[in-house]
Backbone as numpy.savetxt, mean C-alpha at the origin, in Angstrom:
# Nx Ny Nz CAx CAy CAz Cx Cy Cz
30.50 -40.90 -28.78 29.55 -41.20 -27.42 28.38 -39.81 -28.18
27.14 -39.49 -27.65 25.88 -38.80 -28.21 26.11 -37.93 -27.35
26.35 -36.51 -27.45 26.34 -35.11 -26.44 24.75 -34.98 -25.97
24.22 -34.75 -25.26 23.30 -34.25 -24.90 22.85 -33.39 -24.06
22.43 -32.08 -24.49 22.52 -30.60 -24.37 21.85 -30.57 -23.02
22.71 -29.88 -22.27 21.97 -29.52 -20.79 20.59 -28.36 -21.00
19.56 -28.84 -20.21 18.33 -27.25 -20.68 18.97 -27.00 -19.79
19.87 -26.79 -18.34 19.88 -26.02 -17.12 21.57 -24.83 -18.15
21.84 -25.09 -19.20 22.82 -24.15 -19.84 22.00 -22.83 -19.84
23.58 -22.06 -20.60 23.10 -20.92 -21.23 21.98 -20.75 -22.38
21.79 -21.49 -23.40 20.74 -21.78 -24.04 19.47 -22.26 -23.63
19.13 -21.88 -22.66 18.02 -22.42 -21.98 17.05 -21.58 -22.57
15.74 -21.25 -22.79 14.84 -20.75 -23.00 13.87 -20.26 -21.56
13.62 -18.98 -21.52 11.79 -19.16 -20.53 11.55 -19.99 -20.11
11.32 -20.74 -19.07 9.89 -21.41 -19.05 8.20 -21.17 -18.89
8.82 -19.98 -18.91 6.94 -19.26 -19.18 7.40 -17.83 -20.49
6.33 -17.21 -20.61 5.92 -16.54 -21.64 6.23 -15.25 -20.57
6.04 -14.81 -19.14 6.00 -13.89 -18.12 7.41 -13.84 -18.28
8.03 -14.75 -17.56 9.63 -15.11 -17.37 9.92 -14.82 -18.33
9.73 -15.42 -19.31 10.23 -14.19 -21.18 10.32 -12.62 -21.10
9.14 -12.32 -20.87 8.81 -11.24 -20.61 9.59 -10.38 -19.15
9.63 -10.97 -18.55 10.36 -10.05 -17.86 11.59 -9.96 -17.43
12.37 -10.86 -18.01 13.81 -11.23 -18.32 13.98 -10.09 -19.41
12.71 -9.82 -20.60 13.33 -8.43 -21.91 13.38 -7.55 -20.92
12.53 -7.30 -20.08 12.65 -5.86 -19.81 13.88 -5.52 -19.56
14.77 -6.62 -18.58 15.95 -5.61 -18.14 15.63 -5.45 -16.22
16.85 -4.77 -15.73 16.63 -4.57 -14.27 15.43 -3.86 -14.26
15.01 -2.97 -15.22 14.01 -2.15 -14.81 12.94 -2.98 -14.67
12.64 -4.06 -14.64 11.63 -4.93 -13.98 10.98 -4.40 -12.29
12.45 -5.00 -12.12 12.21 -4.57 -10.36 11.26 -2.84 -9.87
11.93 -1.85 -10.18 11.12 -1.24 -9.71 9.76 -0.84 -10.57
9.61 -1.61 -11.82 8.50 -1.44 -11.84 7.69 -2.14 -11.44
8.06 -3.53 -10.60 6.84 -4.52 -9.85 7.38 -3.75 -8.32
7.74 -2.70 -8.23 7.97 -2.02 -6.64 6.75 -1.10 -6.97
6.38 -0.53 -8.12 5.73 0.16 -8.87 3.92 -0.24 -8.08
4.60 -1.27 -9.09 2.85 -2.39 -8.74 2.75 -2.49 -7.35
3.60 -2.77 -6.68 3.14 -3.01 -4.98 2.79 -2.05 -4.53
3.68 -1.10 -4.87 2.43 0.42 -4.32 0.93 1.06 -4.70
1.19 0.26 -5.54 -0.50 0.97 -6.59 -1.84 0.15 -5.78
-0.82 -1.23 -5.46 -2.03 -1.85 -4.67 -1.92 -1.43 -3.18
-0.92 -1.71 -2.71 -1.05 -1.00 -0.92 -1.45 0.04 -0.48
-1.54 0.87 -1.53 -1.85 2.22 -1.07 -3.12 2.42 -1.79
-3.54 1.80 -3.32 -4.91 1.93 -3.74 -6.16 0.93 -2.94
-6.12 -0.08 -2.83 -6.88 -0.60 -1.94 -7.43 -0.19 -0.73
-6.76 0.33 0.37 -7.12 1.42 1.32 -7.97 2.54 1.45
-7.36 2.95 0.19 -7.84 4.32 -0.28 -9.60 3.89 -1.42
-9.87 2.42 -1.80 -10.80 2.31 -2.24 -11.95 2.24 -1.04
-11.17 1.35 -0.15 -12.26 1.25 1.21 -12.37 2.46 1.91
-11.59 2.91 2.29 -11.56 4.17 2.44 -12.56 5.13 2.18
-12.78 5.19 0.90 -14.15 6.12 -0.13 -15.20 5.46 -0.13
-15.14 3.98 0.18 -16.29 3.35 0.04 -16.99 3.50 1.18
-16.11 3.84 2.14 -17.19 3.71 3.72 -17.72 5.48 4.16
-19.40 5.07 3.78 -19.65 6.88 4.13 -19.57 7.27 5.05
-19.74 8.46 4.95 -19.13 9.33 6.39 -20.10 10.33 6.20
-19.86 11.29 7.20 -21.38 12.36 7.59 -21.43 13.13 6.17
-20.37 13.69 5.83 -20.78 14.49 4.36 -20.94 13.37 3.14
-20.63 12.30 3.66 -21.73 11.75 2.32 -23.04 11.12 2.41
-24.01 12.43 3.08 -24.85 11.24 3.32 -25.35 10.01 4.21
-23.86 9.40 4.84 -24.10 8.79 5.18 -24.61 8.64 6.80
-24.22 9.57 7.49 -25.13 9.51 8.96 -25.91 10.66 9.03
-27.12 9.96 8.55 -28.08 10.95 9.00 -28.19 12.37 9.67
-29.04 13.63 9.67 -29.04 14.66 10.54 -30.35 14.12 11.64
-30.47 15.01 12.31 -31.49 15.46 13.42 -31.55 16.43 14.35
-32.51 16.60 15.19 -32.34 17.33 15.99 -32.16 17.50 17.53
-31.41 18.18 17.78 -31.09 18.00 19.11 -30.95 19.78 20.04
-30.91 19.24 21.32 -31.32 19.96 22.32 -29.92 20.34 23.38
-28.89 21.31 23.68 -28.35 21.10 25.05 -29.16 21.19 25.97
-28.71 19.96 26.68 -29.07 19.59 27.96 -28.51 19.88 28.92
-26.98 20.59 29.27 -25.69 20.64 30.17 -24.47 20.89 29.18
-24.48 21.58 29.88 -22.99 22.28 29.51 -21.25 22.22 30.52
-20.53 21.82 30.35 -19.19 21.67 31.46 -17.92 22.31 30.88
-17.55 23.26 31.80 -16.76 23.92 30.98 -15.13 23.65 31.45
-13.82 23.16 30.26 -12.77 22.62 30.95 -11.82 24.02 30.79
-10.84 23.33 31.13 -9.76 24.12 30.90 -8.37 23.62 30.55
-7.49 23.67 29.14 -6.60 22.71 29.01 -5.42 23.39 28.59
-4.47 22.78 28.47 -3.35 23.40 27.78 -3.12 23.31 26.68
-2.62 23.96 25.73 -2.38 22.89 24.29 -1.39 23.82 23.47
-0.52 22.98 23.26 0.67 23.43 22.95 1.29 23.32 21.20
1.21 24.20 20.84 1.79 24.30 19.05 2.78 23.81 18.56
2.16 22.58 17.48 3.51 21.96 17.51 4.88 22.99 16.45
4.19 24.17 16.33 5.22 24.80 14.96 6.28 26.17 16.24
5.78 25.72 17.29 6.43 26.86 17.82 6.44 26.37 19.57
6.11 25.07 19.82 6.40 24.78 20.93 5.79 25.50 22.18
5.27 26.78 21.48 4.54 27.34 22.91 3.01 26.56 23.28
3.06 26.85 24.91 2.28 26.49 25.49 0.48 27.13 26.54
-0.41 27.32 25.38 -1.27 28.61 25.71 -2.39 27.45 26.65
-3.42 28.32 27.28 -4.89 27.94 27.82 -5.34 27.72 26.99
-6.54 27.29 26.73 -7.77 26.81 26.37 -8.53 26.87 26.92
-9.89 27.21 26.67 -11.06 27.04 27.58 -12.08 26.38 26.35
-12.84 24.80 26.74 -13.02 24.20 26.04 -14.66 23.70 27.22
-15.73 23.33 25.89 -17.15 23.26 26.41 -17.02 22.02 26.27
-18.05 20.84 27.00 -18.45 19.75 27.24 -20.39 19.51 26.83
-20.66 19.77 26.02 -21.82 19.70 25.83 -22.99 18.90 25.77
-23.77 18.41 26.57 -24.60 17.04 26.18 -25.93 17.63 25.73
-25.72 16.62 24.39 -27.09 16.88 24.10 -28.17 15.70 24.08
-30.16 16.20 23.90 -30.79 15.30 23.57 -31.04 14.94 22.76
-31.56 13.78 21.98 -31.92 13.79 20.56 -32.74 12.62 20.62
-33.37 12.28 19.51 -34.39 10.92 19.15 -33.40 10.28 18.11
-33.88 8.90 18.27 -33.75 8.28 16.93 -34.52 7.14 16.92
-35.11 7.28 16.45 -36.19 5.85 15.96 -36.82 6.04 17.46
-37.77 7.07 17.62 -38.10 7.13 18.96 -37.23 6.26 20.06
-36.15 6.65 20.44 -35.05 6.10 21.37 -34.71 7.62 21.46
-34.88 7.59 22.78 -33.92 9.16 22.85 -32.45 9.28 23.85
-31.89 9.58 23.13 -30.29 9.47 23.72 -29.91 10.79 24.08
-29.25 10.97 25.37 -28.22 11.92 25.73 -26.90 11.41 26.01
-26.02 12.39 24.85 -24.82 12.19 24.47 -23.82 13.20 23.78
-22.71 13.26 24.40 -21.83 14.79 24.10 -20.74 14.26 22.47
-20.98 15.22 21.49 -19.86 14.89 20.78 -18.66 15.49 21.03
-18.11 15.45 22.38 -16.97 15.90 22.37 -16.42 17.34 23.04
-15.24 17.51 23.12 -14.94 18.95 23.73 -14.43 19.82 22.46
-14.98 20.81 22.74 -15.45 21.80 21.67 -15.49 23.33 21.81
-14.87 24.46 21.45 -13.98 25.06 21.58 -15.24 26.26 21.62
-16.17 25.58 20.51 -17.58 26.56 20.76 -18.50 26.95 22.01
-18.76 27.80 22.30 -19.59 28.13 24.14 -21.19 27.35 23.69
-21.57 26.15 23.90 -23.08 26.32 24.09 -23.72 26.56 25.24
-24.96 26.86 25.37 -25.98 27.21 26.19 -27.21 26.52 26.54
-27.53 25.94 27.46 -28.39 24.99 27.61 -29.71 25.22 27.06
-30.13 24.69 26.27 -31.54 25.23 25.67 -31.04 25.14 24.24
-30.41 25.83 23.92 -29.71 25.28 21.92 -30.06 24.59 21.64
-30.75 24.93 20.53 -31.32 23.54 19.61 -29.95 23.76 18.21
-29.97 22.53 17.80 -28.92 22.33 16.96 -29.36 20.93 15.92
-28.90 20.96 14.88 -28.60 19.38 13.43 -27.69 18.77 14.45
-27.57 17.90 14.57 -26.70 17.02 14.37 -26.64 15.11 13.66
-25.37 15.20 13.46 -25.62 14.25 12.47 -24.82 12.23 13.37
-25.69 11.43 13.18 -25.61 10.39 13.97 -24.85 8.98 13.19
-24.23 8.16 13.90 -23.80 6.98 12.93 -25.25 6.15 13.11
-25.62 5.74 11.80 -26.89 5.01 11.76 -26.47 3.09 11.84
-25.38 2.54 12.16 -25.03 1.50 12.75 -24.47 1.79 14.89
-24.62 2.47 15.25 -24.42 3.18 16.71 -24.58 4.72 17.00
-26.27 4.73 16.87 -26.94 6.32 17.05 -25.90 6.70 18.61
-25.55 6.33 19.30 -24.75 7.07 19.91 -23.72 8.34 19.70
-23.20 7.76 18.63 -22.20 8.67 18.21 -22.65 9.53 17.35
-22.38 10.88 17.82 -22.92 12.38 17.34 -21.49 12.76 16.76
-22.12 13.60 15.74 -21.18 14.88 15.00 -21.93 16.54 14.76
-21.49 17.41 15.54 -22.03 19.07 15.72 -22.12 19.31 14.17
-21.66 18.97 13.01 -21.25 18.85 11.55 -20.72 17.93 11.02
-21.15 17.93 9.59 -21.16 16.83 8.54 -19.88 16.75 8.38
-18.80 16.22 9.27 -17.65 15.88 8.62 -17.57 15.09 7.80
-16.37 15.02 7.41 -15.45 13.81 5.90 -14.58 13.08 6.31
-14.05 12.36 5.81 -13.34 11.51 6.31 -12.13 12.45 6.50
-11.40 13.39 6.34 -10.77 14.15 6.80 -9.16 13.78 5.73
-8.01 13.84 6.20 -7.11 13.90 5.70 -6.46 12.54 4.75
-6.86 11.60 5.71 -6.95 10.14 5.36 -6.92 9.43 3.40
-7.71 10.46 2.92 -7.53 10.00 1.52 -6.91 10.69 0.77
-6.17 12.14 1.00 -5.38 12.61 0.57 -4.03 12.16 0.90
-3.64 11.54 1.96 -2.44 10.92 2.34 -2.27 10.13 1.59
-3.23 9.48 1.71 -2.94 7.84 0.77 -2.76 8.25 -0.56
-3.58 9.03 -1.41 -3.59 9.15 -2.51 -2.25 9.87 -2.84
-2.35 10.59 -2.26 -0.65 11.15 -2.39 0.38 10.30 -2.41
0.68 9.42 -1.32 1.93 8.77 -0.93 1.80 7.84 -1.97
0.62 7.13 -2.41 0.73 6.22 -3.42 0.75 6.87 -4.82
0.24 7.85 -5.23 0.63 7.98 -6.44 2.47 8.52 -6.60
3.03 9.31 -5.58 4.20 9.49 -5.39 4.98 8.19 -5.61
5.02 7.23 -4.79 5.97 6.35 -5.18 5.61 5.62 -6.09
4.31 5.21 -6.88 4.33 4.57 -8.05 4.96 5.77 -9.21
4.64 6.66 -9.26 5.78 7.54 -10.05 7.62 7.34 -10.07
7.81 7.23 -8.57 9.32 7.76 -8.73 9.35 6.25 -9.78
9.02 5.02 -9.08 9.63 3.86 -9.26 9.29 3.53 -10.54
8.12 4.08 -11.15 7.62 3.59 -12.32 8.68 4.49 -13.20
8.91 5.44 -13.08 10.02 6.49 -14.08 11.72 5.28 -14.14
11.96 5.96 -12.53 13.02 4.46 -12.70 13.00 3.62 -13.62
12.36 2.46 -13.87 11.68 1.60 -14.52 11.57 1.57 -15.90
10.85 2.49 -16.70 10.78 3.10 -17.45 12.47 3.83 -17.83
12.71 4.23 -17.28 14.47 5.03 -17.55 15.28 3.95 -18.29
15.23 2.60 -17.00 16.18 1.56 -17.27 15.80 0.90 -18.58
14.55 0.65 -18.57 14.30 0.10 -20.00 14.55 0.61 -21.52
14.30 2.02 -21.27 14.44 3.03 -22.17 16.42 2.81 -22.76
17.25 2.99 -21.54 18.29 2.67 -21.69 18.99 1.60 -22.31
18.36 0.29 -22.12 18.18 -0.74 -22.49 19.26 -1.93 -21.65
19.11 -1.47 -20.49 20.05 -2.04 -19.04 19.94 -3.26 -19.15
20.49 -3.82 -19.52 20.56 -5.58 -19.43 20.80 -5.79 -17.77
20.39 -7.07 -18.26 20.99 -8.20 -16.58 22.25 -8.40 -16.88
22.83 -8.68 -15.91 24.37 -9.36 -15.99 24.57 -10.76 -15.85
24.85 -11.58 -16.99 25.22 -12.70 -18.06 25.71 -13.67 -16.64
26.11 -13.28 -15.54 26.14 -14.02 -14.57 25.19 -14.40 -13.77
24.45 -13.43 -13.28 23.39 -13.74 -13.05 22.24 -14.53 -13.46
21.69 -14.29 -14.75 21.32 -14.93 -15.53 21.41 -16.61 -16.14
23.00 -16.94 -16.50 22.89 -18.52 -16.82 23.75 -19.44 -15.67
23.15 -19.97 -15.60 23.50 -21.23 -14.66 24.05 -21.89 -15.01
25.34 -22.39 -14.80 26.64 -22.64 -15.03 25.63 -24.07 -15.44
26.24 -25.45 -15.90 26.05 -26.59 -16.77 26.49 -27.39 -16.00
26.25 -28.70 -16.37 27.16 -29.90 -15.20 28.17 -30.07 -15.70
29.20 -30.53 -15.24 30.36 -30.90 -15.64 30.31 -32.50 -15.86
31.06 -32.32 -17.04 31.30 -33.50 -17.73 31.64 -34.76 -16.73
30.98 -36.20 -17.17 30.92 -37.35 -16.70 31.82 -37.73 -17.28
33.66 -38.03 -15.96 34.59 -38.95 -17.20 33.90 -40.05 -17.48
34.90 -40.83 -18.48 34.30 -42.42 -19.15 35.59 -43.24 -19.29
35.27 -43.96 -19.08 37.21 -44.88 -19.76 37.02 -45.53 -20.27
38.04 -44.57 -22.06 37.53 -45.74 -23.37 38.90 -46.42 -23.01
38.64 -48.09 -23.34 39.44 -49.32 -23.22 40.43 -49.31 -24.25
40.33 -48.18 -25.78 41.29 -48.37 -26.08 42.51 -47.34 -26.05
41.93 -46.30 -25.71 43.21 -45.38 -25.03 42.95 -44.87 -23.42
43.53 -45.83 -22.54 43.23 -45.66 -21.49 43.77 -44.32 -20.53
45.17 -43.51 -21.34 45.38 -42.48 -20.43 44.56 -41.06 -21.06
43.69 -41.43 -21.74 43.21 -39.81 -22.21 41.72 -40.18 -21.73
41.01 -39.16 -21.24 39.49 -38.74 -20.71 38.66 -38.51 -21.92
37.84 -39.41 -21.98 37.12 -39.10 -23.56 36.29 -38.20 -23.33
35.78 -37.51 -21.58 34.83 -36.71 -21.84 35.25 -35.53 -21.98
36.56 -35.25 -21.41 37.47 -33.97 -22.53 37.91 -33.90 -23.79
38.38 -35.29 -24.39 38.57 -35.12 -25.82 38.46 -36.33 -26.36
37.80 -36.00 -28.08 37.26 -37.44 -28.45 37.56 -37.04 -29.81
38.44 -37.40 -30.22 39.92 -37.18 -31.52 39.77 -38.63 -32.63
38.43 -38.99 -32.03 38.08 -40.71 -32.99 38.49 -41.86 -32.50
38.27 -42.77 -33.26 39.37 -44.17 -32.81 40.75 -44.16 -33.01
41.28 -44.73 -32.42 42.64 -45.20 -32.08 43.33 -45.28 -33.56
44.36 -44.95 -33.68 45.01 -45.01 -35.05 46.36 -46.32 -35.25
């Protein structure tokens, strides 16, 4: 009886070059994969944020505005470090400005800076929504630094772990890579009915 080797046995070759490469890397492939996911997960939002022009990038055009109304407000602010609450005075200034021949009267929001009616200053407006203005060329804030810092940290940590495991030559546990072969199918030998030919094959009967 001819024995046909089982393709699912321990000697089975990897089905693709990529699979063979991953198996060859050993367990270090797992943290390297996590590092790649972190690179994509943090890098893509960072690119989108940097690609979106803000006031500081020249994406928000400037225009001259005049303060036409000032409202004084009192508010309580809590210091996140000391947990102490203090009263602050803020001012809400309504500013009149013109964009493409259309006149607007909007406020950039409360500020501790005390404006006076009649003051003129440069404001920056959103080209897609001229009603949104800023009194200073604000950038994108801490978002790019946060995304870049977290992404670089995770990529460095998992990348170093993966490289360390690869350099140490850590291999996969054999019990997880080798699939058990199929059990032999019993066959009946008419010349030796008391012997299972799938277990023992010593040749023709004597």
